């Protein structure tokens, strides 16, 4: 996407109109992978102040997907349960949201 944007940096606003920029992100009440990162020197023990107590409950997380273009945006899609693999991406995002958006934009539609 960055290469595409750099290649087309001189496009007009009208030329950018059919481009849908998308991204997904997971939001968690804890760090994304459940681990805290602490830098220390080789041979140095963990400092007590750098150790976080563990909660006995699942803090939970949510994954969302969305897209924006020059003139519009998609709905914010909440991705339920598990990993967003290629099959789920096609079924739950592309088929249900991107295809509809592409119809609104027309034949010049581009997905990023």
PDB file of N, CA and C in Angstrom:
ATOM      1  N   UNK A   1       0.815  -1.197   0.000  1.00  0.00           N
ATOM      2  CA  UNK A   1       0.000   0.000   0.000  1.00  0.00           C
ATOM      3  C   UNK A   1       0.856   1.257   0.000  1.00  0.00           C
ATOM      4  N   UNK A   2       1.925   1.236   0.768  1.00  0.00           N
ATOM      5  CA  UNK A   2       2.795   2.411   0.804  1.00  0.00           C
ATOM      6  C   UNK A   2       3.415   2.660  -0.562  1.00  0.00           C
ATOM      7  N   UNK A   3       3.859   1.597  -1.217  1.00  0.00           N
ATOM      8  CA  UNK A   3       4.444   1.738  -2.552  1.00  0.00           C
ATOM      9  C   UNK A   3       3.409   2.291  -3.533  1.00  0.00           C
ATOM     10  N   UNK A   4       2.180   1.787  -3.451  1.00  0.00           N
ATOM     11  CA  UNK A   4       1.106   2.276  -4.314  1.00  0.00           C
ATOM     12  C   UNK A   4       0.884   3.771  -4.077  1.00  0.00           C
ATOM     13  N   UNK A   5       0.805   4.163  -2.814  1.00  0.00           N
ATOM     14  CA  UNK A   5       0.571   5.571  -2.486  1.00  0.00           C
ATOM     15  C   UNK A   5       1.717   6.451  -2.975  1.00  0.00           C
ATOM     16  N   UNK A   6       2.934   5.974  -2.819  1.00  0.00           N
ATOM     17  CA  UNK A   6       4.079   6.764  -3.286  1.00  0.00           C
ATOM     18  C   UNK A   6       4.089   6.876  -4.808  1.00  0.00           C
ATOM     19  N   UNK A   7       3.724   5.806  -5.474  1.00  0.00           N
ATOM     20  CA  UNK A   7       3.685   5.816  -6.936  1.00  0.00           C
ATOM     21  C   UNK A   7       2.630   6.789  -7.452  1.00  0.00           C
ATOM     22  N   UNK A   8       1.542   6.924  -6.712  1.00  0.00           N
ATOM     23  CA  UNK A   8       0.420   7.748  -7.157  1.00  0.00           C
ATOM     24  C   UNK A   8       0.283   9.039  -6.347  1.00  0.00           C
ATOM     25  N   UNK A   9       1.362   9.513  -5.787  1.00  0.00           N
ATOM     26  CA  UNK A   9       1.331  10.694  -4.922  1.00  0.00           C
ATOM     27  C   UNK A   9       0.782  11.931  -5.635  1.00  0.00           C
ATOM     28  N   UNK A  10       0.901  11.996  -6.934  1.00  0.00           N
ATOM     29  CA  UNK A  10       0.431  13.163  -7.688  1.00  0.00           C
ATOM     30  C   UNK A  10      -1.002  13.035  -8.197  1.00  0.00           C
ATOM     31  N   UNK A  11      -1.707  11.988  -7.788  1.00  0.00           N
ATOM     32  CA  UNK A  11      -3.102  11.847  -8.191  1.00  0.00           C
ATOM     33  C   UNK A  11      -3.930  13.008  -7.650  1.00  0.00           C
ATOM     34  N   UNK A  12      -5.003  13.305  -8.359  1.00  0.00           N
ATOM     35  CA  UNK A  12      -5.951  14.319  -7.892  1.00  0.00           C
ATOM     36  C   UNK A  12      -6.891  13.681  -6.868  1.00  0.00           C
ATOM     37  N   UNK A  13      -7.634  14.523  -6.171  1.00  0.00           N
ATOM     38  CA  UNK A  13      -8.620  14.017  -5.214  1.00  0.00           C
ATOM     39  C   UNK A  13      -9.632  13.114  -5.910  1.00  0.00           C
ATOM     40  N   UNK A  14     -10.012  13.473  -7.117  1.00  0.00           N
ATOM     41  CA  UNK A  14     -10.966  12.659  -7.885  1.00  0.00           C
ATOM     42  C   UNK A  14     -10.396  11.274  -8.178  1.00  0.00           C
ATOM     43  N   UNK A  15      -9.121  11.201  -8.496  1.00  0.00           N
ATOM     44  CA  UNK A  15      -8.501   9.902  -8.777  1.00  0.00           C
ATOM     45  C   UNK A  15      -8.426   9.033  -7.522  1.00  0.00           C
ATOM     46  N   UNK A  16      -8.297   9.644  -6.342  1.00  0.00           N
ATOM     47  CA  UNK A  16      -8.244   8.884  -5.087  1.00  0.00           C
ATOM     48  C   UNK A  16      -9.632   8.427  -4.627  1.00  0.00           C
ATOM     49  N   UNK A  17     -10.685   9.010  -5.155  1.00  0.00           N
ATOM     50  CA  UNK A  17     -12.045   8.712  -4.690  1.00  0.00           C
ATOM     51  C   UNK A  17     -12.419   7.236  -4.672  1.00  0.00           C
ATOM     52  N   UNK A  18     -12.066   6.428  -5.673  1.00  0.00           N
ATOM     53  CA  UNK A  18     -12.505   5.033  -5.654  1.00  0.00           C
ATOM     54  C   UNK A  18     -11.643   4.100  -4.802  1.00  0.00           C
ATOM     55  N   UNK A  19     -10.626   4.627  -4.126  1.00  0.00           N
ATOM     56  CA  UNK A  19      -9.724   3.777  -3.342  1.00  0.00           C
ATOM     57  C   UNK A  19     -10.281   3.594  -1.936  1.00  0.00           C
ATOM     58  N   UNK A  20     -10.464   2.333  -1.523  1.00  0.00           N
ATOM     59  CA  UNK A  20     -10.917   1.999  -0.173  1.00  0.00           C
ATOM     60  C   UNK A  20      -9.725   1.482   0.618  1.00  0.00           C
ATOM     61  N   UNK A  21      -9.330   2.229   1.640  1.00  0.00           N
ATOM     62  CA  UNK A  21      -8.232   1.830   2.517  1.00  0.00           C
ATOM     63  C   UNK A  21      -8.825   1.079   3.698  1.00  0.00           C
ATOM     64  N   UNK A  22      -8.320  -0.113   3.972  1.00  0.00           N
ATOM     65  CA  UNK A  22      -8.894  -0.943   5.030  1.00  0.00           C
ATOM     66  C   UNK A  22      -7.821  -1.375   6.022  1.00  0.00           C
ATOM     67  N   UNK A  23      -8.281  -1.736   7.207  1.00  0.00           N
ATOM     68  CA  UNK A  23      -7.378  -2.291   8.210  1.00  0.00           C
ATOM     69  C   UNK A  23      -8.213  -2.999   9.260  1.00  0.00           C
ATOM     70  N   UNK A  24      -7.554  -3.874   9.991  1.00  0.00           N
ATOM     71  CA  UNK A  24      -8.201  -4.529  11.109  1.00  0.00           C
ATOM     72  C   UNK A  24      -7.290  -4.388  12.316  1.00  0.00           C
ATOM     73  N   UNK A  25      -7.895  -4.464  13.496  1.00  0.00           N
ATOM     74  CA  UNK A  25      -7.108  -4.339  14.714  1.00  0.00           C
ATOM     75  C   UNK A  25      -7.803  -5.070  15.842  1.00  0.00           C
ATOM     76  N   UNK A  26      -6.995  -5.605  16.750  1.00  0.00           N
ATOM     77  CA  UNK A  26      -7.528  -6.253  17.944  1.00  0.00           C
ATOM     78  C   UNK A  26      -7.297  -5.317  19.125  1.00  0.00           C
ATOM     79  N   UNK A  27      -8.334  -5.125  19.904  1.00  0.00           N
ATOM     80  CA  UNK A  27      -8.247  -4.305  21.106  1.00  0.00           C
ATOM     81  C   UNK A  27      -8.432  -5.218  22.305  1.00  0.00           C
ATOM     82  N   UNK A  28      -7.557  -5.073  23.278  1.00  0.00           N
ATOM     83  CA  UNK A  28      -7.557  -5.953  24.436  1.00  0.00           C
ATOM     84  C   UNK A  28      -7.425  -5.137  25.710  1.00  0.00           C
ATOM     85  N   UNK A  29      -7.960  -5.675  26.797  1.00  0.00           N
ATOM     86  CA  UNK A  29      -7.788  -5.028  28.090  1.00  0.00           C
ATOM     87  C   UNK A  29      -6.395  -5.277  28.653  1.00  0.00           C
ATOM     88  N   UNK A  30      -5.675  -6.183  28.039  1.00  0.00           N
ATOM     89  CA  UNK A  30      -4.285  -6.458  28.406  1.00  0.00           C
ATOM     90  C   UNK A  30      -3.421  -6.176  27.201  1.00  0.00           C
ATOM     91  N   UNK A  31      -2.111  -6.417  27.335  1.00  0.00           N
ATOM     92  CA  UNK A  31      -1.242  -6.258  26.169  1.00  0.00           C
ATOM     93  C   UNK A  31      -1.692  -7.251  25.108  1.00  0.00           C
ATOM     94  N   UNK A  32      -1.446  -6.985  23.831  1.00  0.00           N
ATOM     95  CA  UNK A  32      -2.006  -7.791  22.744  1.00  0.00           C
ATOM     96  C   UNK A  32      -1.762  -9.292  22.847  1.00  0.00           C
ATOM     97  N   UNK A  33      -0.606  -9.709  23.325  1.00  0.00           N
ATOM     98  CA  UNK A  33      -0.347 -11.143  23.400  1.00  0.00           C
ATOM     99  C   UNK A  33      -0.347 -11.650  24.835  1.00  0.00           C
ATOM    100  N   UNK A  34      -0.755 -10.814  25.772  1.00  0.00           N
ATOM    101  CA  UNK A  34      -0.827 -11.232  27.163  1.00  0.00           C
ATOM    102  C   UNK A  34       0.499 -11.148  27.904  1.00  0.00           C
ATOM    103  N   UNK A  35       1.542 -10.701  27.234  1.00  0.00           N
ATOM    104  CA  UNK A  35       2.853 -10.618  27.879  1.00  0.00           C
ATOM    105  C   UNK A  35       3.274  -9.165  28.033  1.00  0.00           C
ATOM    106  N   UNK A  36       3.947  -8.892  29.121  1.00  0.00           N
ATOM    107  CA  UNK A  36       4.550  -7.579  29.340  1.00  0.00           C
ATOM    108  C   UNK A  36       6.008  -7.683  28.938  1.00  0.00           C
ATOM    109  N   UNK A  37       6.560  -6.629  28.384  1.00  0.00           N
ATOM    110  CA  UNK A  37       7.955  -6.652  27.964  1.00  0.00           C
ATOM    111  C   UNK A  37       8.793  -5.785  28.885  1.00  0.00           C
ATOM    112  N   UNK A  38       9.904  -6.335  29.341  1.00  0.00           N
ATOM    113  CA  UNK A  38      10.810  -5.635  30.238  1.00  0.00           C
ATOM    114  C   UNK A  38      12.218  -5.796  29.705  1.00  0.00           C
ATOM    115  N   UNK A  39      12.933  -4.694  29.549  1.00  0.00           N
ATOM    116  CA  UNK A  39      14.327  -4.744  29.112  1.00  0.00           C
ATOM    117  C   UNK A  39      15.217  -4.796  30.345  1.00  0.00           C
ATOM    118  N   UNK A  40      16.217  -5.682  30.313  1.00  0.00           N
ATOM    119  CA  UNK A  40      17.189  -5.778  31.403  1.00  0.00           C
ATOM    120  C   UNK A  40      18.523  -6.220  30.841  1.00  0.00           C
ATOM    121  N   UNK A  41      19.558  -5.986  31.597  1.00  0.00           N
ATOM    122  CA  UNK A  41      20.895  -6.369  31.162  1.00  0.00           C
ATOM    123  C   UNK A  41      21.086  -7.873  31.328  1.00  0.00           C
ATOM    124  N   UNK A  42      21.988  -8.440  30.537  1.00  0.00           N
ATOM    125  CA  UNK A  42      22.296  -9.873  30.639  1.00  0.00           C
ATOM    126  C   UNK A  42      22.742 -10.189  32.063  1.00  0.00           C
ATOM    127  N   UNK A  43      22.186 -11.242  32.633  1.00  0.00           N
ATOM    128  CA  UNK A  43      22.534 -11.670  33.982  1.00  0.00           C
ATOM    129  C   UNK A  43      21.778 -10.948  35.078  1.00  0.00           C
ATOM    130  N   UNK A  44      21.039  -9.918  34.743  1.00  0.00           N
ATOM    131  CA  UNK A  44      20.291  -9.149  35.735  1.00  0.00           C
ATOM    132  C   UNK A  44      18.950  -9.820  36.012  1.00  0.00           C
ATOM    133  N   UNK A  45      18.569  -9.898  37.273  1.00  0.00           N
ATOM    134  CA  UNK A  45      17.291 -10.503  37.658  1.00  0.00           C
ATOM    135  C   UNK A  45      16.154  -9.512  37.411  1.00  0.00           C
ATOM    136  N   UNK A  46      14.961 -10.041  37.305  1.00  0.00           N
ATOM    137  CA  UNK A  46      13.797  -9.169  37.178  1.00  0.00           C
ATOM    138  C   UNK A  46      13.644  -8.326  38.440  1.00  0.00           C
ATOM    139  N   UNK A  47      13.382  -7.066  38.262  1.00  0.00           N
ATOM    140  CA  UNK A  47      13.081  -6.194  39.397  1.00  0.00           C
ATOM    141  C   UNK A  47      11.631  -6.422  39.801  1.00  0.00           C
ATOM    142  N   UNK A  48      11.373  -6.484  41.080  1.00  0.00           N
ATOM    143  CA  UNK A  48      10.020  -6.745  41.576  1.00  0.00           C
ATOM    144  C   UNK A  48       9.015  -5.723  41.027  1.00  0.00           C
ATOM    145  N   UNK A  49       9.457  -4.481  40.829  1.00  0.00           N
ATOM    146  CA  UNK A  49       8.547  -3.443  40.331  1.00  0.00           C
ATOM    147  C   UNK A  49       8.162  -3.660  38.865  1.00  0.00           C
ATOM    148  N   UNK A  50       8.876  -4.546  38.166  1.00  0.00           N
ATOM    149  CA  UNK A  50       8.583  -4.812  36.755  1.00  0.00           C
ATOM    150  C   UNK A  50       7.726  -6.054  36.568  1.00  0.00           C
ATOM    151  N   UNK A  51       7.315  -6.677  37.649  1.00  0.00           N
ATOM    152  CA  UNK A  51       6.511  -7.901  37.571  1.00  0.00           C
ATOM    153  C   UNK A  51       5.058  -7.540  37.854  1.00  0.00           C
ATOM    154  N   UNK A  52       4.183  -7.877  36.912  1.00  0.00           N
ATOM    155  CA  UNK A  52       2.756  -7.588  37.061  1.00  0.00           C
ATOM    156  C   UNK A  52       2.038  -8.803  37.612  1.00  0.00           C
ATOM    157  N   UNK A  53       1.157  -8.600  38.564  1.00  0.00           N
ATOM    158  CA  UNK A  53       0.364  -9.741  39.043  1.00  0.00           C
ATOM    159  C   UNK A  53      -0.601 -10.188  37.952  1.00  0.00           C
ATOM    160  N   UNK A  54      -0.910 -11.462  37.931  1.00  0.00           N
ATOM    161  CA  UNK A  54      -1.838 -12.000  36.932  1.00  0.00           C
ATOM    162  C   UNK A  54      -3.239 -12.042  37.512  1.00  0.00           C
ATOM    163  N   UNK A  55      -4.182 -11.638  36.707  1.00  0.00           N
ATOM    164  CA  UNK A  55      -5.578 -11.742  37.109  1.00  0.00           C
ATOM    165  C   UNK A  55      -6.069 -13.143  36.800  1.00  0.00           C
ATOM    166  N   UNK A  56      -7.028 -13.595  37.570  1.00  0.00           N
ATOM    167  CA  UNK A  56      -7.546 -14.942  37.349  1.00  0.00           C
ATOM    168  C   UNK A  56      -8.724 -14.952  36.379  1.00  0.00           C
ATOM    169  N   UNK A  57      -9.073 -13.815  35.815  1.00  0.00           N
ATOM    170  CA  UNK A  57     -10.175 -13.764  34.860  1.00  0.00           C
ATOM    171  C   UNK A  57      -9.652 -13.412  33.476  1.00  0.00           C
ATOM    172  N   UNK A  58     -10.434 -13.772  32.469  1.00  0.00           N
ATOM    173  CA  UNK A  58     -10.079 -13.448  31.088  1.00  0.00           C
ATOM    174  C   UNK A  58     -10.480 -12.013  30.814  1.00  0.00           C
ATOM    175  N   UNK A  59      -9.521 -11.183  30.457  1.00  0.00           N
ATOM    176  CA  UNK A  59      -9.789  -9.764  30.265  1.00  0.00           C
ATOM    177  C   UNK A  59     -10.605  -9.496  29.000  1.00  0.00           C
ATOM    178  N   UNK A  60     -10.480 -10.355  28.009  1.00  0.00           N
ATOM    179  CA  UNK A  60     -11.255 -10.204  26.795  1.00  0.00           C
ATOM    180  C   UNK A  60     -10.610  -9.299  25.770  1.00  0.00           C
ATOM    181  N   UNK A  61     -11.017  -9.500  24.538  1.00  0.00           N
ATOM    182  CA  UNK A  61     -10.542  -8.666  23.447  1.00  0.00           C
ATOM    183  C   UNK A  61     -11.592  -8.676  22.345  1.00  0.00           C
ATOM    184  N   UNK A  62     -11.443  -7.744  21.438  1.00  0.00           N
ATOM    185  CA  UNK A  62     -12.363  -7.660  20.311  1.00  0.00           C
ATOM    186  C   UNK A  62     -11.561  -7.280  19.074  1.00  0.00           C
ATOM    187  N   UNK A  63     -11.893  -7.900  17.940  1.00  0.00           N
ATOM    188  CA  UNK A  63     -11.246  -7.546  16.682  1.00  0.00           C
ATOM    189  C   UNK A  63     -12.263  -6.803  15.829  1.00  0.00           C
ATOM    190  N   UNK A  64     -11.795  -5.714  15.212  1.00  0.00           N
ATOM    191  CA  UNK A  64     -12.657  -4.926  14.340  1.00  0.00           C
ATOM    192  C   UNK A  64     -11.974  -4.708  12.996  1.00  0.00           C
ATOM    193  N   UNK A  65     -12.787  -4.483  11.968  1.00  0.00           N
ATOM    194  CA  UNK A  65     -12.303  -4.191  10.621  1.00  0.00           C
ATOM    195  C   UNK A  65     -13.088  -2.996  10.110  1.00  0.00           C
ATOM    196  N   UNK A  66     -12.430  -2.154   9.335  1.00  0.00           N
ATOM    197  CA  UNK A  66     -13.127  -1.031   8.735  1.00  0.00           C
ATOM    198  C   UNK A  66     -12.377  -0.493   7.539  1.00  0.00           C
ATOM    199  N   UNK A  67     -13.059   0.336   6.770  1.00  0.00           N
ATOM    200  CA  UNK A  67     -12.445   0.926   5.591  1.00  0.00           C
ATOM    201  C   UNK A  67     -12.893   2.364   5.403  1.00  0.00           C
ATOM    202  N   UNK A  68     -11.995   3.167   4.821  1.00  0.00           N
ATOM    203  CA  UNK A  68     -12.321   4.558   4.519  1.00  0.00           C
ATOM    204  C   UNK A  68     -11.887   4.878   3.098  1.00  0.00           C
ATOM    205  N   UNK A  69     -12.615   5.779   2.491  1.00  0.00           N
ATOM    206  CA  UNK A  69     -12.232   6.318   1.189  1.00  0.00           C
ATOM    207  C   UNK A  69     -12.330   7.835   1.294  1.00  0.00           C
ATOM    208  N   UNK A  70     -12.099   8.506   0.207  1.00  0.00           N
ATOM    209  CA  UNK A  70     -12.149   9.967   0.221  1.00  0.00           C
ATOM    210  C   UNK A  70     -13.539  10.480   0.577  1.00  0.00           C
ATOM    211  N   UNK A  71     -14.568   9.781   0.131  1.00  0.00           N
ATOM    212  CA  UNK A  71     -15.925  10.299   0.286  1.00  0.00           C
ATOM    213  C   UNK A  71     -16.824   9.503   1.223  1.00  0.00           C
ATOM    214  N   UNK A  72     -16.369   8.358   1.701  1.00  0.00           N
ATOM    215  CA  UNK A  72     -17.257   7.519   2.507  1.00  0.00           C
ATOM    216  C   UNK A  72     -16.443   6.583   3.391  1.00  0.00           C
ATOM    217  N   UNK A  73     -17.155   5.773   4.156  1.00  0.00           N
ATOM    218  CA  UNK A  73     -16.508   4.760   4.988  1.00  0.00           C
ATOM    219  C   UNK A  73     -17.430   3.561   5.105  1.00  0.00           C
ATOM    220  N   UNK A  74     -16.848   2.419   5.429  1.00  0.00           N
ATOM    221  CA  UNK A  74     -17.645   1.219   5.651  1.00  0.00           C
ATOM    222  C   UNK A  74     -18.187   1.262   7.075  1.00  0.00           C
ATOM    223  N   UNK A  75     -19.044   0.321   7.376  1.00  0.00           N
ATOM    224  CA  UNK A  75     -19.424   0.107   8.761  1.00  0.00           C
ATOM    225  C   UNK A  75     -18.208  -0.463   9.484  1.00  0.00           C
ATOM    226  N   UNK A  76     -18.135  -0.257  10.784  1.00  0.00           N
ATOM    227  CA  UNK A  76     -17.108  -0.907  11.583  1.00  0.00           C
ATOM    228  C   UNK A  76     -17.587  -2.328  11.838  1.00  0.00           C
ATOM    229  N   UNK A  77     -16.830  -3.298  11.361  1.00  0.00           N
ATOM    230  CA  UNK A  77     -17.226  -4.700  11.450  1.00  0.00           C
ATOM    231  C   UNK A  77     -16.583  -5.317  12.682  1.00  0.00           C
ATOM    232  N   UNK A  78     -17.376  -5.910  13.538  1.00  0.00           N
ATOM    233  CA  UNK A  78     -16.856  -6.631  14.694  1.00  0.00           C
ATOM    234  C   UNK A  78     -16.674  -8.079  14.282  1.00  0.00           C
ATOM    235  N   UNK A  79     -15.448  -8.560  14.384  1.00  0.00           N
ATOM    236  CA  UNK A  79     -15.121  -9.935  14.001  1.00  0.00           C
ATOM    237  C   UNK A  79     -15.211 -10.787  15.260  1.00  0.00           C
ATOM    238  N   UNK A  80     -16.203 -11.640  15.318  1.00  0.00           N
ATOM    239  CA  UNK A  80     -16.425 -12.478  16.495  1.00  0.00           C
ATOM    240  C   UNK A  80     -15.581 -13.740  16.455  1.00  0.00           C
ATOM    241  N   UNK A  81     -15.214 -14.221  17.623  1.00  0.00           N
ATOM    242  CA  UNK A  81     -14.595 -15.537  17.798  1.00  0.00           C
ATOM    243  C   UNK A  81     -13.337 -15.768  16.963  1.00  0.00           C
ATOM    244  N   UNK A  82     -12.242 -15.855  17.585  1.00  0.00           N
ATOM    245  CA  UNK A  82     -11.032 -16.397  16.980  1.00  0.00           C
ATOM    246  C   UNK A  82     -10.310 -15.529  15.973  1.00  0.00           C
ATOM    247  N   UNK A  83      -9.553 -16.218  15.143  1.00  0.00           N
ATOM    248  CA  UNK A  83      -8.659 -15.578  14.188  1.00  0.00           C
ATOM    249  C   UNK A  83      -9.372 -15.249  12.883  1.00  0.00           C
ATOM    250  N   UNK A  84      -9.032 -14.122  12.308  1.00  0.00           N
ATOM    251  CA  UNK A  84      -9.586 -13.733  11.010  1.00  0.00           C
ATOM    252  C   UNK A  84      -8.675 -14.305   9.927  1.00  0.00           C
ATOM    253  N   UNK A  85      -8.935 -15.563   9.534  1.00  0.00           N
ATOM    254  CA  UNK A  85      -8.140 -16.196   8.473  1.00  0.00           C
ATOM    255  C   UNK A  85      -8.721 -15.823   7.108  1.00  0.00           C
ATOM    256  N   UNK A  86      -8.089 -16.303   6.049  1.00  0.00           N
ATOM    257  CA  UNK A  86      -8.499 -15.936   4.688  1.00  0.00           C
ATOM    258  C   UNK A  86      -9.952 -16.311   4.403  1.00  0.00           C
ATOM    259  N   UNK A  87     -10.363 -17.493   4.805  1.00  0.00           N
ATOM    260  CA  UNK A  87     -11.736 -17.942   4.548  1.00  0.00           C
ATOM    261  C   UNK A  87     -12.748 -17.038   5.249  1.00  0.00           C
ATOM    262  N   UNK A  88     -12.501 -16.748   6.509  1.00  0.00           N
ATOM    263  CA  UNK A  88     -13.411 -15.869   7.252  1.00  0.00           C
ATOM    264  C   UNK A  88     -13.395 -14.451   6.688  1.00  0.00           C
ATOM    265  N   UNK A  89     -12.220 -13.998   6.229  1.00  0.00           N
ATOM    266  CA  UNK A  89     -12.114 -12.656   5.654  1.00  0.00           C
ATOM    267  C   UNK A  89     -13.006 -12.541   4.421  1.00  0.00           C
ATOM    268  N   UNK A  90     -12.984 -13.569   3.575  1.00  0.00           N
ATOM    269  CA  UNK A  90     -13.827 -13.566   2.377  1.00  0.00           C
ATOM    270  C   UNK A  90     -15.303 -13.596   2.766  1.00  0.00           C
ATOM    271  N   UNK A  91     -15.671 -14.499   3.681  1.00  0.00           N
ATOM    272  CA  UNK A  91     -17.077 -14.680   4.048  1.00  0.00           C
ATOM    273  C   UNK A  91     -17.651 -13.510   4.845  1.00  0.00           C
ATOM    274  N   UNK A  92     -16.910 -13.047   5.849  1.00  0.00           N
ATOM    275  CA  UNK A  92     -17.464 -12.082   6.795  1.00  0.00           C
ATOM    276  C   UNK A  92     -17.159 -10.623   6.468  1.00  0.00           C
ATOM    277  N   UNK A  93     -16.115 -10.383   5.684  1.00  0.00           N
ATOM    278  CA  UNK A  93     -15.738  -8.999   5.383  1.00  0.00           C
ATOM    279  C   UNK A  93     -15.951  -8.682   3.909  1.00  0.00           C
ATOM    280  N   UNK A  94     -15.245  -9.390   3.034  1.00  0.00           N
ATOM    281  CA  UNK A  94     -15.338  -9.076   1.603  1.00  0.00           C
ATOM    282  C   UNK A  94     -16.757  -9.233   1.079  1.00  0.00           C
ATOM    283  N   UNK A  95     -17.352 -10.402   1.292  1.00  0.00           N
ATOM    284  CA  UNK A  95     -18.683 -10.682   0.738  1.00  0.00           C
ATOM    285  C   UNK A  95     -19.761  -9.765   1.302  1.00  0.00           C
ATOM    286  N   UNK A  96     -19.708  -9.522   2.599  1.00  0.00           N
ATOM    287  CA  UNK A  96     -20.790  -8.780   3.249  1.00  0.00           C
ATOM    288  C   UNK A  96     -20.609  -7.263   3.244  1.00  0.00           C
ATOM    289  N   UNK A  97     -19.373  -6.788   3.130  1.00  0.00           N
ATOM    290  CA  UNK A  97     -19.151  -5.351   3.281  1.00  0.00           C
ATOM    291  C   UNK A  97     -18.426  -4.711   2.101  1.00  0.00           C
ATOM    292  N   UNK A  98     -17.349  -5.330   1.637  1.00  0.00           N
ATOM    293  CA  UNK A  98     -16.562  -4.719   0.561  1.00  0.00           C
ATOM    294  C   UNK A  98     -17.314  -4.764  -0.764  1.00  0.00           C
ATOM    295  N   UNK A  99     -17.983  -5.863  -1.065  1.00  0.00           N
ATOM    296  CA  UNK A  99     -18.728  -5.973  -2.325  1.00  0.00           C
ATOM    297  C   UNK A  99     -19.818  -4.902  -2.385  1.00  0.00           C
ATOM    298  N   UNK A 100     -20.500  -4.678  -1.280  1.00  0.00           N
ATOM    299  CA  UNK A 100     -21.537  -3.643  -1.218  1.00  0.00           C
ATOM    300  C   UNK A 100     -20.917  -2.264  -1.443  1.00  0.00           C
ATOM    301  N   UNK A 101     -19.797  -2.007  -0.793  1.00  0.00           N
ATOM    302  CA  UNK A 101     -19.118  -0.720  -0.935  1.00  0.00           C
ATOM    303  C   UNK A 101     -18.634  -0.525  -2.367  1.00  0.00           C
ATOM    304  N   UNK A 102     -18.094  -1.581  -2.965  1.00  0.00           N
ATOM    305  CA  UNK A 102     -17.607  -1.507  -4.351  1.00  0.00           C
ATOM    306  C   UNK A 102     -18.744  -1.149  -5.300  1.00  0.00           C
ATOM    307  N   UNK A 103     -19.932  -1.688  -5.059  1.00  0.00           N
ATOM    308  CA  UNK A 103     -21.088  -1.352  -5.880  1.00  0.00           C
ATOM    309  C   UNK A 103     -21.444   0.117  -5.787  1.00  0.00           C
ATOM    310  N   UNK A 104     -21.267   0.696  -4.618  1.00  0.00           N
ATOM    311  CA  UNK A 104     -21.520   2.120  -4.407  1.00  0.00           C
ATOM    312  C   UNK A 104     -20.498   2.970  -5.166  1.00  0.00           C
ATOM    313  N   UNK A 105     -19.230   2.543  -5.168  1.00  0.00           N
ATOM    314  CA  UNK A 105     -18.152   3.308  -5.806  1.00  0.00           C
ATOM    315  C   UNK A 105     -18.208   3.196  -7.321  1.00  0.00           C
ATOM    316  N   UNK A 106     -18.464   1.995  -7.826  1.00  0.00           N
ATOM    317  CA  UNK A 106     -18.524   1.800  -9.271  1.00  0.00           C
ATOM    318  C   UNK A 106     -17.325   1.049  -9.818  1.00  0.00           C
ATOM    319  N   UNK A 107     -17.175   1.022 -11.144  1.00  0.00           N
ATOM    320  CA  UNK A 107     -16.170   0.174 -11.792  1.00  0.00           C
ATOM    321  C   UNK A 107     -14.719   0.577 -11.521  1.00  0.00           C
ATOM    322  N   UNK A 108     -14.485   1.779 -11.037  1.00  0.00           N
ATOM    323  CA  UNK A 108     -13.107   2.202 -10.759  1.00  0.00           C
ATOM    324  C   UNK A 108     -12.646   1.806  -9.356  1.00  0.00           C
ATOM    325  N   UNK A 109     -13.463   1.085  -8.617  1.00  0.00           N
ATOM    326  CA  UNK A 109     -13.175   0.697  -7.232  1.00  0.00           C
ATOM    327  C   UNK A 109     -11.819   0.006  -7.102  1.00  0.00           C
ATOM    328  N   UNK A 110     -11.061   0.381  -6.067  1.00  0.00           N
ATOM    329  CA  UNK A 110      -9.782  -0.266  -5.743  1.00  0.00           C
ATOM    330  C   UNK A 110      -9.746  -0.550  -4.249  1.00  0.00           C
ATOM    331  N   UNK A 111      -9.373  -1.768  -3.885  1.00  0.00           N
ATOM    332  CA  UNK A 111      -9.275  -2.176  -2.482  1.00  0.00           C
ATOM    333  C   UNK A 111      -7.824  -2.171  -2.045  1.00  0.00           C
ATOM    334  N   UNK A 112      -7.555  -1.484  -0.969  1.00  0.00           N
ATOM    335  CA  UNK A 112      -6.204  -1.446  -0.396  1.00  0.00           C
ATOM    336  C   UNK A 112      -6.238  -2.042   0.988  1.00  0.00           C
TER     337      UNK A 112
END
